[in-house]
Amino acid sequence: MEQQTQSQEQNTQEQKNSKLMKAIVIGAVAGGALAMIDSTTRKKVLDNTNQAKETISQFAADVKENPSGTKEDLMERIQDTSAVLREAVASLRNIYEKANEDILDKVTDVQDDAKEAIAATKEAGEELQEAGDKIKEAKDEMVNDSDASPANNTQSSSSNASSQNKNL
């Protein structure tokens, strides 16, 4: 019973894959057909196809004439290409690492600058709060002094002046 269920699931999966492959092939053919509507595209495709045909024909002729020499030449080309690709990958890796370091340093600098700006802003806010408190105190003293008698006013003024000098 279990095998039958698994077999049915496999068949269903194969049918889905088959439908997907059909859709992919149909899409590729339709896309290719649409691309061939343009005359310049047709000409380019024809030129590239002829060039590929000539290259393959030349390669086949070379292989027939000298199979071992062609093999060695091909292997040498592959090795040279591999070496160039390795160098390119190493260069790209170095560029990537350097860029990451530079970016990380700049991000760190920006974070530090932001922290300093926040600290300076908080400090300025605290100083403004203190100045506001002192102004309020001075206002309260002036209000209290004006409510007091003129004799006390002279004494308060001199004591206020001395207390203000101490605060400065």
Short mmCIF file of N, CA and C in Angstrom, two decimals:
data_model
loop_
_atom_site.label_atom_id
_atom_site.label_comp_id
_atom_site.label_asym_id
_atom_site.label_seq_id
_atom_site.Cartn_x
_atom_site.Cartn_y
_atom_site.Cartn_z
N MET A 1 0.83 -1.19 0.00
CA MET A 1 0.00 0.00 0.00
C MET A 1 0.88 1.26 0.00
N GLU A 2 1.93 1.25 0.85
CA GLU A 2 2.82 2.39 0.94
C GLU A 2 3.56 2.60 -0.38
N GLN A 3 4.00 1.50 -0.99
CA GLN A 3 4.71 1.60 -2.26
C GLN A 3 3.81 2.18 -3.34
N GLN A 4 2.56 1.80 -3.30
CA GLN A 4 1.61 2.30 -4.30
C GLN A 4 1.43 3.82 -4.13
N THR A 5 1.36 4.28 -2.89
CA THR A 5 1.21 5.71 -2.61
C THR A 5 2.46 6.47 -3.07
N GLN A 6 3.63 5.91 -2.76
CA GLN A 6 4.87 6.54 -3.17
C GLN A 6 4.98 6.58 -4.69
N SER A 7 4.55 5.50 -5.33
CA SER A 7 4.59 5.43 -6.79
C SER A 7 3.67 6.49 -7.41
N GLN A 8 2.50 6.67 -6.82
CA GLN A 8 1.56 7.68 -7.31
C GLN A 8 2.13 9.08 -7.13
N GLU A 9 2.78 9.32 -5.98
CA GLU A 9 3.39 10.62 -5.72
C GLU A 9 4.51 10.89 -6.70
N GLN A 10 5.30 9.85 -7.00
CA GLN A 10 6.38 9.99 -7.97
C GLN A 10 5.83 10.33 -9.35
N ASN A 11 4.77 9.63 -9.75
CA ASN A 11 4.16 9.90 -11.05
C ASN A 11 3.64 11.33 -11.12
N THR A 12 3.01 11.78 -10.04
CA THR A 12 2.49 13.15 -9.99
C THR A 12 3.64 14.15 -10.11
N GLN A 13 4.73 13.90 -9.39
CA GLN A 13 5.90 14.78 -9.43
C GLN A 13 6.51 14.79 -10.84
N GLU A 14 6.60 13.62 -11.46
CA GLU A 14 7.15 13.54 -12.82
C GLU A 14 6.28 14.30 -13.81
N GLN A 15 4.96 14.22 -13.63
CA GLN A 15 4.05 14.94 -14.51
C GLN A 15 4.23 16.45 -14.35
N LYS A 16 4.40 16.89 -13.09
CA LYS A 16 4.61 18.32 -12.84
C LYS A 16 5.92 18.77 -13.48
N ASN A 17 6.99 17.96 -13.30
CA ASN A 17 8.28 18.30 -13.90
C ASN A 17 8.18 18.33 -15.42
N SER A 18 7.44 17.37 -15.98
CA SER A 18 7.26 17.31 -17.42
C SER A 18 6.53 18.55 -17.93
N LYS A 19 5.50 18.97 -17.22
CA LYS A 19 4.76 20.17 -17.61
C LYS A 19 5.66 21.40 -17.51
N LEU A 20 6.47 21.45 -16.47
CA LEU A 20 7.38 22.57 -16.29
C LEU A 20 8.38 22.63 -17.45
N MET A 21 8.95 21.48 -17.81
CA MET A 21 9.90 21.45 -18.91
C MET A 21 9.24 21.89 -20.22
N LYS A 22 8.01 21.43 -20.45
CA LYS A 22 7.28 21.84 -21.65
C LYS A 22 7.09 23.35 -21.66
N ALA A 23 6.72 23.90 -20.52
CA ALA A 23 6.50 25.35 -20.42
C ALA A 23 7.80 26.12 -20.67
N ILE A 24 8.90 25.60 -20.14
CA ILE A 24 10.19 26.26 -20.34
C ILE A 24 10.58 26.24 -21.81
N VAL A 25 10.43 25.09 -22.45
CA VAL A 25 10.78 24.97 -23.87
C VAL A 25 9.89 25.87 -24.72
N ILE A 26 8.60 25.86 -24.44
CA ILE A 26 7.67 26.71 -25.20
C ILE A 26 8.03 28.19 -25.01
N GLY A 27 8.34 28.57 -23.79
CA GLY A 27 8.73 29.95 -23.52
C GLY A 27 10.01 30.33 -24.25
N ALA A 28 10.98 29.43 -24.26
CA ALA A 28 12.24 29.70 -24.96
C ALA A 28 12.01 29.85 -26.46
N VAL A 29 11.21 28.96 -27.02
CA VAL A 29 10.93 29.03 -28.46
C VAL A 29 10.18 30.32 -28.78
N ALA A 30 9.19 30.66 -27.96
CA ALA A 30 8.42 31.89 -28.20
C ALA A 30 9.33 33.11 -28.08
N GLY A 31 10.18 33.14 -27.08
CA GLY A 31 11.11 34.26 -26.92
C GLY A 31 12.07 34.37 -28.08
N GLY A 32 12.60 33.22 -28.51
CA GLY A 32 13.50 33.22 -29.67
C GLY A 32 12.80 33.71 -30.92
N ALA A 33 11.56 33.27 -31.11
CA ALA A 33 10.79 33.70 -32.29
C ALA A 33 10.54 35.20 -32.25
N LEU A 34 10.20 35.73 -31.09
CA LEU A 34 9.97 37.18 -30.97
C LEU A 34 11.25 37.95 -31.24
N ALA A 35 12.37 37.42 -30.76
CA ALA A 35 13.64 38.11 -30.98
C ALA A 35 14.01 38.13 -32.45
N MET A 36 13.63 37.10 -33.18
CA MET A 36 13.99 37.01 -34.60
C MET A 36 13.15 37.91 -35.49
N ILE A 37 12.15 38.56 -34.94
CA ILE A 37 11.33 39.48 -35.73
C ILE A 37 12.17 40.64 -36.23
N ASP A 38 13.09 41.11 -35.41
CA ASP A 38 13.94 42.25 -35.77
C ASP A 38 15.01 41.79 -36.76
N SER A 39 15.17 42.51 -37.87
CA SER A 39 16.11 42.10 -38.92
C SER A 39 17.56 42.20 -38.46
N THR A 40 17.89 43.20 -37.64
CA THR A 40 19.27 43.31 -37.16
C THR A 40 19.62 42.14 -36.24
N THR A 41 18.66 41.71 -35.44
CA THR A 41 18.89 40.56 -34.57
C THR A 41 19.09 39.30 -35.40
N ARG A 42 18.27 39.14 -36.44
CA ARG A 42 18.43 37.97 -37.32
C ARG A 42 19.81 37.97 -37.95
N LYS A 43 20.26 39.14 -38.40
CA LYS A 43 21.57 39.24 -39.05
C LYS A 43 22.68 38.90 -38.06
N LYS A 44 22.59 39.41 -36.83
CA LYS A 44 23.60 39.11 -35.82
C LYS A 44 23.64 37.63 -35.50
N VAL A 45 22.46 37.03 -35.35
CA VAL A 45 22.40 35.59 -35.04
C VAL A 45 23.01 34.79 -36.18
N LEU A 46 22.71 35.16 -37.41
CA LEU A 46 23.25 34.46 -38.57
C LEU A 46 24.77 34.61 -38.64
N ASP A 47 25.26 35.83 -38.41
CA ASP A 47 26.71 36.06 -38.42
C ASP A 47 27.40 35.25 -37.32
N ASN A 48 26.84 35.29 -36.12
CA ASN A 48 27.44 34.54 -35.01
C ASN A 48 27.40 33.03 -35.26
N THR A 49 26.33 32.56 -35.85
CA THR A 49 26.22 31.13 -36.16
C THR A 49 27.26 30.73 -37.20
N ASN A 50 27.43 31.54 -38.24
CA ASN A 50 28.44 31.26 -39.27
C ASN A 50 29.84 31.28 -38.68
N GLN A 51 30.11 32.24 -37.81
CA GLN A 51 31.42 32.34 -37.17
C GLN A 51 31.68 31.12 -36.30
N ALA A 52 30.68 30.69 -35.53
CA ALA A 52 30.83 29.50 -34.69
C ALA A 52 31.06 28.27 -35.56
N LYS A 53 30.35 28.17 -36.67
CA LYS A 53 30.50 27.03 -37.58
C LYS A 53 31.93 26.99 -38.13
N GLU A 54 32.46 28.15 -38.54
CA GLU A 54 33.82 28.21 -39.07
C GLU A 54 34.84 27.82 -38.00
N THR A 55 34.65 28.31 -36.79
CA THR A 55 35.57 27.99 -35.70
C THR A 55 35.56 26.50 -35.40
N ILE A 56 34.39 25.92 -35.35
CA ILE A 56 34.28 24.48 -35.07
C ILE A 56 34.89 23.67 -36.21
N SER A 57 34.65 24.08 -37.45
CA SER A 57 35.22 23.38 -38.60
C SER A 57 36.74 23.44 -38.57
N GLN A 58 37.29 24.61 -38.25
CA GLN A 58 38.74 24.77 -38.17
C GLN A 58 39.31 23.91 -37.05
N PHE A 59 38.64 23.90 -35.91
CA PHE A 59 39.09 23.09 -34.78
C PHE A 59 39.07 21.61 -35.15
N ALA A 60 38.01 21.16 -35.82
CA ALA A 60 37.91 19.75 -36.23
C ALA A 60 39.02 19.41 -37.21
N ALA A 61 39.33 20.31 -38.13
CA ALA A 61 40.41 20.07 -39.09
C ALA A 61 41.75 19.98 -38.37
N ASP A 62 41.97 20.87 -37.40
CA ASP A 62 43.22 20.84 -36.63
C ASP A 62 43.35 19.53 -35.86
N VAL A 63 42.27 19.06 -35.29
CA VAL A 63 42.29 17.81 -34.52
C VAL A 63 42.62 16.64 -35.45
N LYS A 64 42.05 16.64 -36.66
CA LYS A 64 42.33 15.55 -37.61
C LYS A 64 43.79 15.55 -38.03
N GLU A 65 44.37 16.73 -38.24
CA GLU A 65 45.76 16.83 -38.68
C GLU A 65 46.73 16.44 -37.58
N ASN A 66 46.52 16.96 -36.38
CA ASN A 66 47.48 16.75 -35.29
C ASN A 66 46.72 16.63 -33.98
N PRO A 67 46.18 15.45 -33.67
CA PRO A 67 45.36 15.30 -32.46
C PRO A 67 46.13 15.59 -31.17
N SER A 68 47.33 15.10 -31.03
CA SER A 68 48.06 15.31 -29.77
C SER A 68 48.50 16.76 -29.63
N GLY A 69 48.91 17.40 -30.74
CA GLY A 69 49.31 18.81 -30.68
C GLY A 69 48.13 19.70 -30.34
N THR A 70 46.97 19.39 -30.91
CA THR A 70 45.77 20.17 -30.62
C THR A 70 45.37 20.01 -29.17
N LYS A 71 45.51 18.78 -28.67
CA LYS A 71 45.16 18.52 -27.26
C LYS A 71 46.08 19.32 -26.34
N GLU A 72 47.39 19.30 -26.63
CA GLU A 72 48.35 20.03 -25.81
C GLU A 72 48.08 21.54 -25.87
N ASP A 73 47.80 22.02 -27.09
CA ASP A 73 47.49 23.44 -27.25
C ASP A 73 46.24 23.83 -26.45
N LEU A 74 45.22 22.98 -26.54
CA LEU A 74 43.99 23.23 -25.80
C LEU A 74 44.23 23.21 -24.30
N MET A 75 45.02 22.24 -23.83
CA MET A 75 45.32 22.15 -22.39
C MET A 75 46.11 23.38 -21.93
N GLU A 76 47.04 23.83 -22.77
CA GLU A 76 47.82 25.02 -22.42
C GLU A 76 46.92 26.25 -22.32
N ARG A 77 46.00 26.38 -23.26
CA ARG A 77 45.05 27.50 -23.22
C ARG A 77 44.20 27.45 -21.96
N ILE A 78 43.75 26.25 -21.62
CA ILE A 78 42.92 26.10 -20.42
C ILE A 78 43.71 26.47 -19.18
N GLN A 79 44.97 26.04 -19.11
CA GLN A 79 45.80 26.37 -17.95
C GLN A 79 46.06 27.87 -17.87
N ASP A 80 46.35 28.49 -19.02
CA ASP A 80 46.56 29.94 -19.04
C ASP A 80 45.31 30.69 -18.59
N THR A 81 44.18 30.24 -19.10
CA THR A 81 42.91 30.87 -18.73
C THR A 81 42.64 30.70 -17.24
N SER A 82 42.94 29.51 -16.71
CA SER A 82 42.75 29.26 -15.28
C SER A 82 43.63 30.18 -14.45
N ALA A 83 44.88 30.35 -14.87
CA ALA A 83 45.79 31.23 -14.13
C ALA A 83 45.28 32.67 -14.13
N VAL A 84 44.83 33.12 -15.30
CA VAL A 84 44.31 34.49 -15.39
C VAL A 84 43.08 34.65 -14.52
N LEU A 85 42.20 33.65 -14.54
CA LEU A 85 40.99 33.72 -13.71
C LEU A 85 41.34 33.72 -12.23
N ARG A 86 42.32 32.91 -11.83
CA ARG A 86 42.73 32.90 -10.41
C ARG A 86 43.25 34.27 -9.99
N GLU A 87 44.07 34.88 -10.86
CA GLU A 87 44.59 36.21 -10.56
C GLU A 87 43.46 37.23 -10.46
N ALA A 88 42.51 37.13 -11.37
CA ALA A 88 41.37 38.06 -11.35
C ALA A 88 40.56 37.89 -10.08
N VAL A 89 40.34 36.64 -9.68
CA VAL A 89 39.58 36.38 -8.45
C VAL A 89 40.34 36.92 -7.25
N ALA A 90 41.66 36.71 -7.22
CA ALA A 90 42.46 37.23 -6.10
C ALA A 90 42.40 38.76 -6.06
N SER A 91 42.49 39.39 -7.22
CA SER A 91 42.40 40.85 -7.27
C SER A 91 41.04 41.33 -6.78
N LEU A 92 39.99 40.68 -7.24
CA LEU A 92 38.65 41.06 -6.80
C LEU A 92 38.49 40.87 -5.31
N ARG A 93 39.04 39.78 -4.78
CA ARG A 93 38.95 39.53 -3.34
C ARG A 93 39.67 40.63 -2.56
N ASN A 94 40.86 41.03 -3.04
CA ASN A 94 41.60 42.11 -2.37
C ASN A 94 40.83 43.42 -2.42
N ILE A 95 40.26 43.72 -3.57
CA ILE A 95 39.47 44.95 -3.70
C ILE A 95 38.28 44.91 -2.75
N TYR A 96 37.61 43.78 -2.69
CA TYR A 96 36.45 43.61 -1.82
C TYR A 96 36.85 43.79 -0.35
N GLU A 97 37.95 43.16 0.05
CA GLU A 97 38.38 43.27 1.45
C GLU A 97 38.77 44.69 1.79
N LYS A 98 39.49 45.36 0.87
CA LYS A 98 39.89 46.74 1.12
C LYS A 98 38.68 47.65 1.23
N ALA A 99 37.73 47.45 0.33
CA ALA A 99 36.51 48.26 0.36
C ALA A 99 35.76 48.03 1.67
N ASN A 100 35.67 46.79 2.11
CA ASN A 100 34.99 46.49 3.37
C ASN A 100 35.70 47.16 4.54
N GLU A 101 37.04 47.12 4.55
CA GLU A 101 37.79 47.76 5.64
C GLU A 101 37.54 49.26 5.64
N ASP A 102 37.62 49.88 4.45
CA ASP A 102 37.41 51.32 4.35
C ASP A 102 36.01 51.70 4.81
N ILE A 103 35.04 50.94 4.36
CA ILE A 103 33.65 51.23 4.74
C ILE A 103 33.46 51.04 6.23
N LEU A 104 34.03 49.96 6.78
CA LEU A 104 33.90 49.70 8.21
C LEU A 104 34.53 50.82 9.02
N ASP A 105 35.72 51.29 8.58
CA ASP A 105 36.37 52.40 9.28
C ASP A 105 35.50 53.65 9.24
N LYS A 106 34.93 53.94 8.08
CA LYS A 106 34.10 55.14 7.95
C LYS A 106 32.83 55.03 8.79
N VAL A 107 32.25 53.84 8.81
CA VAL A 107 31.04 53.64 9.63
C VAL A 107 31.38 53.83 11.10
N THR A 108 32.52 53.29 11.52
CA THR A 108 32.94 53.45 12.91
C THR A 108 33.16 54.93 13.23
N ASP A 109 33.81 55.66 12.31
CA ASP A 109 34.03 57.09 12.52
C ASP A 109 32.70 57.84 12.64
N VAL A 110 31.76 57.51 11.79
CA VAL A 110 30.45 58.17 11.84
C VAL A 110 29.75 57.86 13.15
N GLN A 111 29.85 56.61 13.61
CA GLN A 111 29.23 56.24 14.89
C GLN A 111 29.86 57.03 16.03
N ASP A 112 31.19 57.12 16.02
CA ASP A 112 31.88 57.87 17.08
C ASP A 112 31.47 59.34 17.05
N ASP A 113 31.43 59.93 15.86
CA ASP A 113 31.02 61.33 15.73
C ASP A 113 29.59 61.53 16.23
N ALA A 114 28.72 60.60 15.92
CA ALA A 114 27.33 60.70 16.36
C ALA A 114 27.25 60.63 17.88
N LYS A 115 28.03 59.73 18.49
CA LYS A 115 28.03 59.61 19.95
C LYS A 115 28.53 60.90 20.59
N GLU A 116 29.60 61.48 20.00
CA GLU A 116 30.13 62.73 20.54
C GLU A 116 29.09 63.86 20.41
N ALA A 117 28.41 63.91 19.29
CA ALA A 117 27.40 64.95 19.08
C ALA A 117 26.26 64.79 20.08
N ILE A 118 25.85 63.56 20.34
CA ILE A 118 24.78 63.31 21.31
C ILE A 118 25.23 63.74 22.70
N ALA A 119 26.47 63.40 23.06
CA ALA A 119 26.98 63.78 24.38
C ALA A 119 27.04 65.30 24.52
N ALA A 120 27.53 65.98 23.47
CA ALA A 120 27.62 67.44 23.51
C ALA A 120 26.23 68.06 23.61
N THR A 121 25.28 67.50 22.91
CA THR A 121 23.91 68.00 22.96
C THR A 121 23.32 67.84 24.35
N LYS A 122 23.55 66.68 24.96
CA LYS A 122 23.05 66.45 26.31
C LYS A 122 23.69 67.43 27.29
N GLU A 123 24.99 67.63 27.14
CA GLU A 123 25.70 68.54 28.04
C GLU A 123 25.17 69.97 27.88
N ALA A 124 24.97 70.39 26.64
CA ALA A 124 24.43 71.73 26.40
C ALA A 124 23.03 71.85 26.98
N GLY A 125 22.24 70.80 26.87
CA GLY A 125 20.89 70.81 27.44
C GLY A 125 20.94 70.95 28.95
N GLU A 126 21.88 70.23 29.58
CA GLU A 126 22.01 70.32 31.03
C GLU A 126 22.43 71.73 31.45
N GLU A 127 23.38 72.31 30.69
CA GLU A 127 23.83 73.67 31.01
C GLU A 127 22.70 74.67 30.82
N LEU A 128 21.91 74.49 29.78
CA LEU A 128 20.76 75.38 29.58
C LEU A 128 19.75 75.23 30.71
N GLN A 129 19.56 74.01 31.17
CA GLN A 129 18.64 73.77 32.29
C GLN A 129 19.14 74.48 33.54
N GLU A 130 20.46 74.37 33.79
CA GLU A 130 21.03 75.05 34.96
C GLU A 130 20.87 76.56 34.84
N ALA A 131 21.13 77.11 33.65
CA ALA A 131 21.00 78.55 33.45
C ALA A 131 19.54 78.97 33.65
N GLY A 132 18.62 78.16 33.16
CA GLY A 132 17.20 78.46 33.35
C GLY A 132 16.83 78.44 34.81
N ASP A 133 17.38 77.47 35.55
CA ASP A 133 17.10 77.41 36.99
C ASP A 133 17.63 78.65 37.71
N LYS A 134 18.83 79.11 37.33
CA LYS A 134 19.41 80.30 37.96
C LYS A 134 18.59 81.54 37.63
N ILE A 135 18.12 81.62 36.40
CA ILE A 135 17.29 82.76 36.02
C ILE A 135 15.99 82.75 36.81
N LYS A 136 15.43 81.58 36.98
CA LYS A 136 14.19 81.47 37.75
C LYS A 136 14.44 81.87 39.20
N GLU A 137 15.58 81.44 39.74
CA GLU A 137 15.94 81.80 41.11
C GLU A 137 16.07 83.31 41.25
N ALA A 138 16.76 83.92 40.29
CA ALA A 138 16.95 85.37 40.33
C ALA A 138 15.61 86.09 40.23
N LYS A 139 14.73 85.58 39.39
CA LYS A 139 13.41 86.18 39.25
C LYS A 139 12.65 86.07 40.56
N ASP A 140 12.69 84.88 41.18
CA ASP A 140 11.99 84.68 42.45
C ASP A 140 12.53 85.62 43.52
N GLU A 141 13.85 85.79 43.56
CA GLU A 141 14.45 86.69 44.56
C GLU A 141 14.02 88.13 44.31
N MET A 142 13.95 88.51 43.04
CA MET A 142 13.54 89.88 42.74
C MET A 142 12.09 90.10 43.13
N VAL A 143 11.26 89.09 42.89
CA VAL A 143 9.85 89.20 43.26
C VAL A 143 9.74 89.28 44.77
N ASN A 144 10.49 88.45 45.47
CA ASN A 144 10.47 88.47 46.93
C ASN A 144 11.01 89.78 47.47
N ASP A 145 12.03 90.32 46.85
CA ASP A 145 12.62 91.58 47.29
C ASP A 145 11.65 92.74 47.08
N SER A 146 10.93 92.72 46.00
CA SER A 146 10.01 93.83 45.74
C SER A 146 8.83 93.77 46.71
N ASP A 147 8.51 92.56 47.21
CA ASP A 147 7.44 92.42 48.18
C ASP A 147 7.89 92.89 49.56
N ALA A 148 9.18 92.81 49.84
CA ALA A 148 9.70 93.18 51.16
C ALA A 148 9.77 94.70 51.28
N SER A 149 10.06 95.18 52.50
CA SER A 149 10.13 96.62 52.76
C SER A 149 11.36 97.21 52.09
N PRO A 150 11.34 98.55 51.89
CA PRO A 150 12.48 99.22 51.25
C PRO A 150 13.76 99.06 52.04
N ALA A 151 13.71 98.99 53.35
CA ALA A 151 14.92 98.82 54.15
C ALA A 151 15.51 97.44 53.90
N ASN A 152 14.65 96.44 53.88
CA ASN A 152 15.10 95.08 53.60
C ASN A 152 15.58 94.96 52.15
N ASN A 153 15.01 95.79 51.28
CA ASN A 153 15.34 95.75 49.86
C ASN A 153 16.81 96.05 49.65
N THR A 154 17.37 97.01 50.39
CA THR A 154 18.76 97.39 50.25
C THR A 154 19.65 96.25 50.72
N GLN A 155 19.27 95.65 51.84
CA GLN A 155 20.06 94.53 52.36
C GLN A 155 19.97 93.34 51.40
N SER A 156 18.79 93.09 50.86
CA SER A 156 18.61 91.96 49.95
C SER A 156 19.40 92.18 48.68
N SER A 157 19.43 93.43 48.21
CA SER A 157 20.16 93.71 46.98
C SER A 157 21.63 93.44 47.15
N SER A 158 22.18 93.87 48.30
CA SER A 158 23.61 93.65 48.52
C SER A 158 23.89 92.17 48.70
N SER A 159 22.99 91.45 49.38
CA SER A 159 23.20 90.01 49.56
C SER A 159 23.01 89.28 48.23
N ASN A 160 22.05 89.77 47.42
CA ASN A 160 21.84 89.16 46.09
C ASN A 160 23.06 89.37 45.22
N ALA A 161 23.61 90.58 45.28
CA ALA A 161 24.79 90.88 44.46
C ALA A 161 25.95 89.99 44.89
N SER A 162 26.12 89.81 46.20
CA SER A 162 27.23 88.97 46.65
C SER A 162 26.99 87.51 46.29
N SER A 163 25.72 87.05 46.37
CA SER A 163 25.44 85.65 46.02
C SER A 163 25.59 85.45 44.51
N GLN A 164 25.25 86.46 43.72
CA GLN A 164 25.41 86.34 42.27
C GLN A 164 26.89 86.31 41.91
N ASN A 165 27.70 87.10 42.62
CA ASN A 165 29.14 87.10 42.36
C ASN A 165 29.74 85.73 42.70
N LYS A 166 29.23 85.10 43.73
CA LYS A 166 29.71 83.77 44.11
C LYS A 166 29.34 82.76 43.03
N ASN A 167 28.14 82.89 42.47
CA ASN A 167 27.68 81.95 41.43
C ASN A 167 28.51 82.09 40.15
N LEU A 168 28.97 83.30 39.87
CA LEU A 168 29.74 83.53 38.65
C LEU A 168 31.12 82.99 38.84
#
